[in-house]
Amino acid sequence: MIIDLLCNMRPIFPEELRDFEDLRTELNADDAFVALMPAVTFDLFPIYALGCTQASRFTGSNALGKIYFMPIDVADCAIYPKLCEIIRHYYTGIESNVAEKEKESRSFFSRFKKKKAEDSDKADGLYGIEIEEMMLLDSPDLNASTPLRLSRNCECSAVYFRLILPNGSTAHLFALCSTPERVWTNIIEKYNIRTEMIIHSHKGFGHWFTSTPLYDCLCKTRMLHLLPRFYFRGKFITIDDSPAGSSLQEEVTDELRGGVSFIYRLPDRL
């Protein structure tokens, strides 16, 4: 369950311990919508689509905010620099275009700064998604070979984002310093977390979902009750790479940036 996973995580900053305890209480539910979304860029269109378009019907009707696990140890960790910029700005107010020498002259986390809700950062200006809260976390389950390094003496293996969507709904995003297949084995299976959807966004798996180590894990798992029901093929995936036996359920057009995503119903057994 989600609560068991969170109980085995800890915040990097002691000042965030109370906030993290509140998050544990908030997410202590068995019926939350959970999606696995590996990423090579901070592309939040799938979260926007599943929260603010007709595609939200695939996330269920429960009031609990949706939970997204984002493995980022993929494609040479290309997403790491962007995440570092977002994190540093959230905690310090330093803009990404500040000269590197000025950045190095500052101790980014020497004085803890927790933003107020009204000071939310823009996670994605075009889609209107805001970062209301962020926490840097560590988890022994990730066993991160490539942690997210923020400064010489500050690194973490996971980052939590509370995202507020334009319609006021909430999404909980966990960026995890691990590969998709290790997240499946060390988190999804270990904590018995039902994952409703696999999201292939911006080639987070590479070019072909069914040739990935994660797909191999899904095919071989003995925990069939955890297998996802749906597959989200992002607008950057130009060829249908859904598994054999899948059926198309929905087309989702990105009216702001262009492109079409597709949601498939997966077969009961891959």
PDB file of C-alpha atoms in Angstrom, residues 116-120:
ATOM      1  CA  LYS A 116       3.821  29.694   1.312  1.00  0.00           C
ATOM      2  CA  ALA A 117       0.950  28.285  -0.712  1.00  0.00           C
ATOM      3  CA  GLU A 118       0.287  31.650  -2.342  1.00  0.00           C
ATOM      4  CA  ASP A 119       3.870  31.658  -3.655  1.00  0.00           C
ATOM      5  CA  SER A 120       3.351  28.539  -5.784  1.00  0.00           C
TER       6      SER A 120
END
